[in-house]
Amino acid sequence: AVCSMGNSTSRLYSVLAKTLSSGAVSQHQDCLEQLDSARLDPLDPKDLLEECQIVLQKRPPRFQRNFVNLKKNTASNHRPIRVMQWNILAQALGEGKDNFVQCPMEALKWEERKCLILEEILAYKPDILCLQEVDHYFDTFEPLLSRLGYQCTFFPKPWSPCLDVERNNGPDGCAMFFLKERFQLINSANIRLTAMKLKTNQVAIAQTLKCYETGRLFCIAVTHLKARTGWERFRSAQGCDLLQNLKNITQGATIPLIVCGDFNAEPTEEVYREFSNSSLNLNSAYKLLSPDGQSEPPYTTWKIRPSGECRHTLDYIWYSQHALNVNSALGLLTEEQIGPNRLPSFNYPSDHLSLVCDFSFNQDPDRLL
């Protein structure tokens, strides 16, 4: 490992090199102490991207994805707000429990996979980043993204399955990051979801932000609902609980809302219908990519496990459809790009695709949400 802190490049490489598993912490305490002071220095995203690309030089290049322009002829006098939603795949689960039978273990090495994740984030430059399955928050994402100008929040699962994996890096959970130069934090709530009045292992973060440019308030939330077939009613109850919390936070939908998440639910499930029919007047942004604007993408996750191939639509960006406009959305990877071994791979670090949308406020502030 490199401990040199002499110039900006070696200092940056040291940050990347030191975002290791927790087992490395005690062995490199001297370097970590140096990093504590280095974290305070702003980080140029171009420098970080360059360092990531050096680490990834033996891997295939990033897939190219294009934004689809969805903007109607409504003029907007403010910069759009770019929101990124992504289940990044917890490292402990990727290596331990998820059994991606077609993915070589070499492709899952954290020292390189973290650079693929960072490269994806840096490529799309979100104003707000919502992540699930984050188990390297304290040693990777918070130190680096805070230096890129983001305010960072993490809420771990109470009983994370990562803790069952040998040599884990702590619990996984949801994380939210927003650019401090664009938004002011007004309120933040960590929500432990309930089902049938019982506390569950799933969580959400909801933050009310004020956009400096427009003075408008809005609420952004991130969640990750219970996985697996057979838990549909459980997910439905969690969704109802989250919606009730969000109704309270948005004062009965007087504050615009964006909800990002891995819902672990196809559009045919009850929890999807709950969000579609909620009094919060939500729509799913990625439906707008379909020809009729009514159909979700054919997949947001595609993997091969011992039980067979899993191709599902589970990830969504919901938004207040009367208060907010979707200017553009990032197109998904094609089947050809994903390849026969599916995800994750040497090209792509997660089994879920990232979703990215550009939002603008409706220019009529009196219009009903």
Short mmCIF file of C-alpha atoms in Angstrom, two decimals:
data_model
loop_
_atom_site.label_atom_id
_atom_site.label_comp_id
_atom_site.label_asym_id
_atom_site.label_seq_id
_atom_site.Cartn_x
_atom_site.Cartn_y
_atom_site.Cartn_z
CA ALA A 1 0.00 0.00 0.00
CA VAL A 2 1.13 3.53 -0.76
CA CYS A 3 1.47 5.89 2.19
CA SER A 4 3.18 8.75 0.42
CA MET A 5 1.31 12.01 0.94
CA GLY A 6 3.74 14.23 -0.95
CA ASN A 7 1.75 15.51 -3.92
CA SER A 8 -1.92 15.57 -4.86
CA THR A 9 -1.77 12.42 -6.98
CA SER A 10 -0.06 10.27 -4.38
CA ARG A 11 -2.31 11.74 -1.70
CA LEU A 12 -5.34 10.78 -3.76
CA TYR A 13 -4.02 7.33 -4.53
CA SER A 14 -3.47 6.86 -0.83
CA VAL A 15 -7.15 7.61 -0.23
CA LEU A 16 -8.17 5.00 -2.77
CA ALA A 17 -5.61 2.50 -1.56
CA LYS A 18 -6.68 2.94 2.04
CA THR A 19 -10.41 2.36 1.48
CA LEU A 20 -9.85 -1.30 2.27
CA SER A 21 -11.69 -3.87 4.32
CA SER A 22 -11.93 -3.24 8.04
CA GLY A 23 -9.26 -5.88 8.65
CA ALA A 24 -6.67 -3.53 7.21
CA VAL A 25 -7.46 -0.68 9.57
CA SER A 26 -5.23 -1.61 12.48
CA GLN A 27 -2.32 -2.45 10.17
CA HIS A 28 -2.35 0.98 8.56
CA GLN A 29 -3.21 3.28 11.44
CA ASP A 30 -0.43 5.70 10.56
CA CYS A 31 -1.77 6.18 7.05
CA LEU A 32 -5.35 6.48 8.30
CA GLU A 33 -4.33 9.25 10.69
CA GLN A 34 -2.86 11.12 7.76
CA LEU A 35 -6.07 10.54 5.81
CA ASP A 36 -8.18 12.11 8.57
CA SER A 37 -6.56 15.44 7.82
CA ALA A 38 -6.53 14.81 4.06
CA ARG A 39 -10.30 14.19 4.07
CA LEU A 40 -10.87 17.84 4.87
CA ASP A 41 -9.26 18.97 1.63
CA PRO A 42 -11.63 19.36 -1.33
CA LEU A 43 -11.15 16.73 -4.01
CA ASP A 44 -11.25 17.45 -7.74
CA PRO A 45 -13.60 14.85 -9.30
CA LYS A 46 -11.38 14.75 -12.40
CA ASP A 47 -8.42 13.67 -10.26
CA LEU A 48 -10.47 10.97 -8.56
CA LEU A 49 -11.79 9.72 -11.90
CA GLU A 50 -8.26 9.57 -13.27
CA GLU A 51 -7.10 7.54 -10.27
CA CYS A 52 -10.04 5.15 -10.69
CA GLN A 53 -9.19 4.67 -14.35
CA ILE A 54 -5.58 3.85 -13.47
CA VAL A 55 -6.80 1.12 -11.10
CA LEU A 56 -9.20 -0.15 -13.79
CA GLN A 57 -6.84 -0.03 -16.75
CA LYS A 58 -6.83 -3.84 -17.15
CA ARG A 59 -10.62 -4.00 -17.19
CA PRO A 60 -12.91 -3.37 -20.18
CA PRO A 61 -14.08 0.25 -20.58
CA ARG A 62 -17.32 1.54 -19.08
CA PHE A 63 -20.54 0.87 -20.95
CA GLN A 64 -21.89 3.91 -22.75
CA ARG A 65 -25.42 4.92 -21.83
CA ASN A 66 -27.27 7.93 -23.21
CA PHE A 67 -29.80 10.26 -21.66
CA VAL A 68 -33.23 10.32 -23.27
CA ASN A 69 -34.71 13.81 -23.50
CA LEU A 70 -38.22 13.80 -22.01
CA LYS A 71 -38.69 17.53 -21.65
CA LYS A 72 -41.95 18.96 -22.82
CA ASN A 73 -42.13 22.48 -24.17
CA THR A 74 -42.32 23.94 -20.68
CA ALA A 75 -39.53 26.42 -20.09
CA SER A 76 -37.51 26.17 -16.91
CA ASN A 77 -35.40 28.99 -15.56
CA HIS A 78 -33.31 26.88 -13.19
CA ARG A 79 -30.73 24.14 -13.51
CA PRO A 80 -32.25 20.67 -13.34
CA ILE A 81 -31.73 18.55 -10.24
CA ARG A 82 -29.99 15.30 -11.15
CA VAL A 83 -30.97 12.34 -8.95
CA MET A 84 -29.19 8.97 -9.08
CA GLN A 85 -30.66 5.76 -7.63
CA TRP A 86 -28.50 2.64 -7.31
CA ASN A 87 -28.28 -0.62 -5.40
CA ILE A 88 -24.50 -0.94 -5.55
CA LEU A 89 -24.35 -4.55 -4.20
CA ALA A 90 -22.94 -4.98 -0.71
CA GLN A 91 -19.38 -6.30 -0.91
CA ALA A 92 -19.98 -8.96 1.75
CA LEU A 93 -23.07 -10.25 -0.10
CA GLY A 94 -21.41 -10.17 -3.52
CA GLU A 95 -18.50 -12.26 -2.28
CA GLY A 96 -20.41 -14.30 0.28
CA LYS A 97 -24.13 -14.92 -0.11
CA ASP A 98 -25.40 -13.89 -3.52
CA ASN A 99 -23.87 -16.77 -5.54
CA PHE A 100 -23.40 -15.09 -8.92
CA VAL A 101 -22.38 -18.33 -10.60
CA GLN A 102 -21.30 -16.73 -13.89
CA CYS A 103 -19.33 -13.88 -12.32
CA PRO A 104 -15.63 -14.59 -11.62
CA MET A 105 -14.57 -13.82 -8.06
CA GLU A 106 -11.78 -11.73 -9.57
CA ALA A 107 -14.42 -9.30 -10.89
CA LEU A 108 -15.72 -8.75 -7.34
CA LYS A 109 -12.41 -7.64 -5.76
CA TRP A 110 -13.26 -4.57 -3.69
CA GLU A 111 -10.06 -2.69 -4.56
CA GLU A 112 -11.23 -2.57 -8.19
CA ARG A 113 -15.00 -2.82 -7.84
CA LYS A 114 -15.14 0.30 -5.67
CA CYS A 115 -13.43 2.18 -8.51
CA LEU A 116 -16.07 0.95 -10.97
CA ILE A 117 -18.77 2.24 -8.59
CA LEU A 118 -17.02 5.59 -8.18
CA GLU A 119 -16.47 5.85 -11.93
CA GLU A 120 -20.20 5.41 -12.54
CA ILE A 121 -21.06 8.09 -9.97
CA LEU A 122 -18.43 10.50 -11.30
CA ALA A 123 -19.62 9.96 -14.88
CA TYR A 124 -23.17 11.14 -14.16
CA LYS A 125 -22.36 13.80 -11.51
CA PRO A 126 -25.61 13.57 -9.52
CA ASP A 127 -26.74 16.45 -7.34
CA ILE A 128 -28.39 13.84 -5.11
CA LEU A 129 -27.21 10.25 -4.82
CA CYS A 130 -29.36 7.50 -3.25
CA LEU A 131 -27.68 4.14 -2.62
CA GLN A 132 -28.68 0.77 -1.17
CA GLU A 133 -26.54 -2.12 0.07
CA VAL A 134 -23.78 0.21 1.23
CA ASP A 135 -21.37 -1.68 3.51
CA HIS A 136 -18.28 0.47 2.88
CA TYR A 137 -19.79 3.81 3.90
CA PHE A 138 -17.30 4.87 6.59
CA ASP A 139 -14.11 3.76 4.86
CA THR A 140 -14.95 4.64 1.25
CA PHE A 141 -18.06 6.61 0.34
CA GLU A 142 -18.27 9.11 3.19
CA PRO A 143 -14.54 10.03 3.14
CA LEU A 144 -14.43 10.47 -0.64
CA LEU A 145 -17.86 11.95 -1.38
CA SER A 146 -17.65 14.45 1.50
CA ARG A 147 -14.47 15.77 -0.12
CA LEU A 148 -16.37 16.10 -3.41
CA GLY A 149 -18.81 18.47 -1.70
CA TYR A 150 -21.59 16.09 -0.65
CA GLN A 151 -23.34 15.99 2.69
CA CYS A 152 -23.56 12.32 3.65
CA THR A 153 -26.09 10.28 5.64
CA PHE A 154 -26.11 6.55 6.38
CA PHE A 155 -28.70 4.36 8.07
CA PRO A 156 -27.72 0.68 8.44
CA LYS A 157 -30.12 -2.25 8.67
CA PRO A 158 -30.56 -3.37 12.29
CA TRP A 159 -29.72 -6.99 11.41
CA SER A 160 -27.73 -6.79 8.21
CA PRO A 161 -27.11 -10.12 6.45
CA CYS A 162 -23.58 -8.84 5.78
CA LEU A 163 -22.75 -9.55 9.43
CA ASP A 164 -23.21 -13.27 8.79
CA VAL A 165 -20.36 -13.23 6.26
CA GLU A 166 -16.84 -13.92 7.45
CA ARG A 167 -14.49 -10.89 7.19
CA ASN A 168 -17.40 -8.51 6.60
CA ASN A 169 -17.08 -4.74 6.70
CA GLY A 170 -20.01 -4.09 9.00
CA PRO A 171 -23.72 -3.80 8.23
CA ASP A 172 -25.14 -2.63 4.93
CA GLY A 173 -27.79 0.05 4.69
CA CYS A 174 -29.16 3.00 2.77
CA ALA A 175 -27.08 6.11 2.13
CA MET A 176 -27.95 9.54 0.82
CA PHE A 177 -25.61 12.23 -0.49
CA PHE A 178 -26.48 15.76 -1.69
CA LEU A 179 -24.33 18.63 -2.93
CA LYS A 180 -24.03 21.22 -0.20
CA GLU A 181 -23.49 24.01 -2.72
CA ARG A 182 -26.96 23.39 -4.21
CA PHE A 183 -29.13 22.49 -1.24
CA GLN A 184 -29.69 23.32 2.42
CA LEU A 185 -30.79 20.53 4.75
CA ILE A 186 -34.02 21.53 6.50
CA ASN A 187 -34.97 18.23 8.10
CA SER A 188 -33.68 14.64 8.16
CA ALA A 189 -35.46 11.49 9.32
CA ASN A 190 -34.11 7.97 9.65
CA ILE A 191 -37.07 5.61 9.36
CA ARG A 192 -37.12 2.00 10.48
CA LEU A 193 -39.99 0.52 8.49
CA THR A 194 -42.77 -1.39 10.19
CA ALA A 195 -45.05 -4.15 8.90
CA MET A 196 -48.20 -5.19 10.77
CA LYS A 197 -47.07 -2.79 13.53
CA LEU A 198 -43.83 -4.72 13.97
CA LYS A 199 -40.43 -3.13 13.41
CA THR A 200 -38.60 -4.71 10.47
CA ASN A 201 -35.04 -4.98 9.23
CA GLN A 202 -35.63 -2.52 6.39
CA VAL A 203 -34.96 1.22 6.59
CA ALA A 204 -35.39 4.52 4.79
CA ILE A 205 -33.90 8.01 4.93
CA ALA A 206 -36.05 11.06 4.14
CA GLN A 207 -34.59 14.55 3.94
CA THR A 208 -36.29 17.87 3.28
CA LEU A 209 -34.00 20.11 1.25
CA LYS A 210 -34.17 23.73 0.15
CA CYS A 211 -32.89 24.47 -3.34
CA TYR A 212 -30.73 27.59 -3.09
CA GLU A 213 -31.38 28.59 -6.70
CA THR A 214 -35.18 28.53 -6.56
CA GLY A 215 -35.90 28.74 -2.84
CA ARG A 216 -38.21 25.74 -3.28
CA LEU A 217 -38.49 22.96 -0.71
CA PHE A 218 -38.69 19.30 -1.67
CA CYS A 219 -38.31 15.96 0.06
CA ILE A 220 -35.97 13.20 -1.13
CA ALA A 221 -36.21 9.66 0.26
CA VAL A 222 -34.26 6.42 -0.22
CA THR A 223 -35.32 2.92 0.81
CA HIS A 224 -34.70 -0.79 0.28
CA LEU A 225 -37.67 -3.11 0.90
CA LYS A 226 -37.65 -6.76 1.94
CA ALA A 227 -36.36 -9.16 -0.73
CA ARG A 228 -37.55 -12.54 -2.01
CA THR A 229 -40.65 -14.25 -3.32
CA GLY A 230 -43.27 -14.98 -0.68
CA TRP A 231 -42.83 -11.64 1.09
CA GLU A 232 -45.24 -9.63 -1.07
CA ARG A 233 -47.67 -8.78 1.77
CA PHE A 234 -44.72 -7.82 3.96
CA ARG A 235 -43.41 -5.42 1.29
CA SER A 236 -46.91 -4.01 0.89
CA ALA A 237 -47.07 -3.26 4.63
CA GLN A 238 -43.62 -1.66 4.54
CA GLY A 239 -44.69 0.48 1.59
CA CYS A 240 -47.80 1.65 3.46
CA ASP A 241 -45.67 2.59 6.44
CA LEU A 242 -43.19 4.50 4.29
CA LEU A 243 -46.00 6.35 2.49
CA GLN A 244 -47.56 7.36 5.81
CA ASN A 245 -44.21 8.67 7.04
CA LEU A 246 -43.75 10.61 3.80
CA LYS A 247 -47.25 12.09 4.01
CA ASN A 248 -46.36 13.45 7.44
CA ILE A 249 -43.00 14.79 6.31
CA THR A 250 -44.42 16.47 3.18
CA GLN A 251 -47.34 17.90 5.20
CA GLY A 252 -49.90 16.00 3.19
CA ALA A 253 -48.14 16.45 -0.16
CA THR A 254 -47.65 20.22 0.06
CA ILE A 255 -43.89 19.63 -0.42
CA PRO A 256 -42.79 17.91 -3.66
CA LEU A 257 -41.36 14.44 -3.20
CA ILE A 258 -38.84 12.12 -4.88
CA VAL A 259 -38.55 8.53 -3.64
CA CYS A 260 -35.66 6.34 -4.78
CA GLY A 261 -35.37 2.70 -3.96
CA ASP A 262 -34.86 -0.95 -4.59
CA PHE A 263 -38.42 -2.06 -3.84
CA ASN A 264 -37.69 -5.74 -4.57
CA ALA A 265 -41.10 -5.68 -6.24
CA GLU A 266 -42.21 -6.04 -9.84
CA PRO A 267 -44.84 -3.58 -11.14
CA THR A 268 -47.45 -6.32 -10.68
CA GLU A 269 -47.05 -6.24 -6.88
CA GLU A 270 -49.38 -4.54 -4.42
CA VAL A 271 -46.68 -2.21 -3.08
CA TYR A 272 -46.20 -0.80 -6.60
CA ARG A 273 -49.94 -0.12 -6.86
CA GLU A 274 -49.87 1.56 -3.44
CA PHE A 275 -47.27 4.03 -4.65
CA SER A 276 -49.05 4.54 -7.98
CA ASN A 277 -52.41 5.25 -6.31
CA SER A 278 -51.16 7.18 -3.30
CA SER A 279 -52.65 10.54 -2.34
CA LEU A 280 -49.09 11.86 -2.78
CA ASN A 281 -49.75 11.83 -6.57
CA LEU A 282 -46.57 9.93 -7.45
CA ASN A 283 -45.49 8.66 -10.83
CA SER A 284 -42.57 6.40 -11.72
CA ALA A 285 -40.05 8.37 -13.76
CA TYR A 286 -38.74 5.45 -15.81
CA LYS A 287 -42.20 4.73 -17.21
CA LEU A 288 -41.64 7.84 -19.33
CA LEU A 289 -39.03 5.96 -21.38
CA SER A 290 -41.71 3.62 -22.75
CA PRO A 291 -43.53 4.54 -25.99
CA ASP A 292 -46.85 5.06 -24.19
CA GLY A 293 -45.37 6.42 -20.97
CA GLN A 294 -47.23 3.72 -19.04
CA SER A 295 -44.81 0.77 -18.91
CA GLU A 296 -41.80 0.17 -16.69
CA PRO A 297 -38.48 -0.95 -18.21
CA PRO A 298 -38.18 -4.70 -18.91
CA TYR A 299 -35.47 -5.02 -16.25
CA THR A 300 -33.39 -3.08 -13.74
CA THR A 301 -31.50 -6.14 -12.45
CA TRP A 302 -30.23 -9.17 -14.35
CA LYS A 303 -28.16 -11.94 -12.77
CA ILE A 304 -27.55 -15.69 -12.83
CA ARG A 305 -27.78 -17.64 -9.59
CA PRO A 306 -27.67 -21.41 -8.96
CA SER A 307 -31.47 -21.44 -9.24
CA GLY A 308 -31.31 -19.88 -12.71
CA GLU A 309 -31.49 -16.54 -14.49
CA CYS A 310 -33.16 -13.62 -12.66
CA ARG A 311 -34.36 -10.72 -14.79
CA HIS A 312 -36.59 -8.28 -12.93
CA THR A 313 -37.74 -4.68 -12.64
CA LEU A 314 -37.28 -3.79 -8.97
CA ASP A 315 -35.76 -0.29 -8.85
CA TYR A 316 -37.71 2.95 -9.16
CA ILE A 317 -37.55 6.73 -8.92
CA TRP A 318 -41.00 8.00 -7.88
CA TYR A 319 -41.78 11.72 -8.06
CA SER A 320 -44.61 14.23 -7.48
CA GLN A 321 -45.93 14.28 -11.01
CA HIS A 322 -47.75 17.64 -10.78
CA ALA A 323 -45.03 19.56 -8.94
CA LEU A 324 -42.00 18.18 -10.79
CA ASN A 325 -41.09 17.57 -14.42
CA VAL A 326 -38.73 14.83 -15.63
CA ASN A 327 -36.44 16.52 -18.17
CA SER A 328 -34.43 13.41 -19.05
CA ALA A 329 -33.65 9.87 -17.90
CA LEU A 330 -30.58 7.71 -18.42
CA GLY A 331 -31.21 4.83 -20.80
CA LEU A 332 -30.65 1.29 -19.54
CA LEU A 333 -27.96 -1.11 -20.65
CA THR A 334 -28.99 -3.29 -23.55
CA GLU A 335 -28.95 -7.09 -23.38
CA GLU A 336 -25.97 -7.05 -25.75
CA GLN A 337 -24.03 -4.71 -23.45
CA ILE A 338 -24.87 -6.78 -20.37
CA GLY A 339 -23.62 -9.93 -22.09
CA PRO A 340 -24.45 -13.62 -21.64
CA ASN A 341 -22.98 -13.90 -18.13
CA ARG A 342 -25.19 -11.02 -16.95
CA LEU A 343 -24.35 -8.89 -13.89
CA PRO A 344 -22.15 -8.14 -12.03
CA SER A 345 -19.16 -8.44 -14.35
CA PHE A 346 -15.72 -7.04 -15.14
CA ASN A 347 -17.57 -4.20 -16.92
CA TYR A 348 -20.22 -3.41 -14.34
CA PRO A 349 -19.94 -3.53 -10.54
CA SER A 350 -23.49 -4.36 -9.43
CA ASP A 351 -26.32 -6.71 -10.27
CA HIS A 352 -28.62 -3.64 -10.38
CA LEU A 353 -28.49 -0.86 -12.96
CA SER A 354 -28.18 2.73 -11.85
CA LEU A 355 -31.13 4.99 -12.63
CA VAL A 356 -30.55 8.72 -13.23
CA CYS A 357 -33.13 11.45 -13.83
CA ASP A 358 -33.02 15.21 -14.28
CA PHE A 359 -35.91 17.01 -12.55
CA SER A 360 -37.18 20.58 -12.70
CA PHE A 361 -39.85 22.29 -10.63
CA ASN A 362 -43.20 23.04 -12.21
CA GLN A 363 -43.23 26.77 -12.84
CA ASP A 364 -46.74 27.23 -11.46
CA PRO A 365 -46.27 27.17 -7.67
CA ASP A 366 -50.03 27.17 -7.07
CA ARG A 367 -50.68 24.02 -9.05
CA LEU A 368 -51.90 21.15 -6.90
CA LEU A 369 -49.34 18.44 -6.15
#
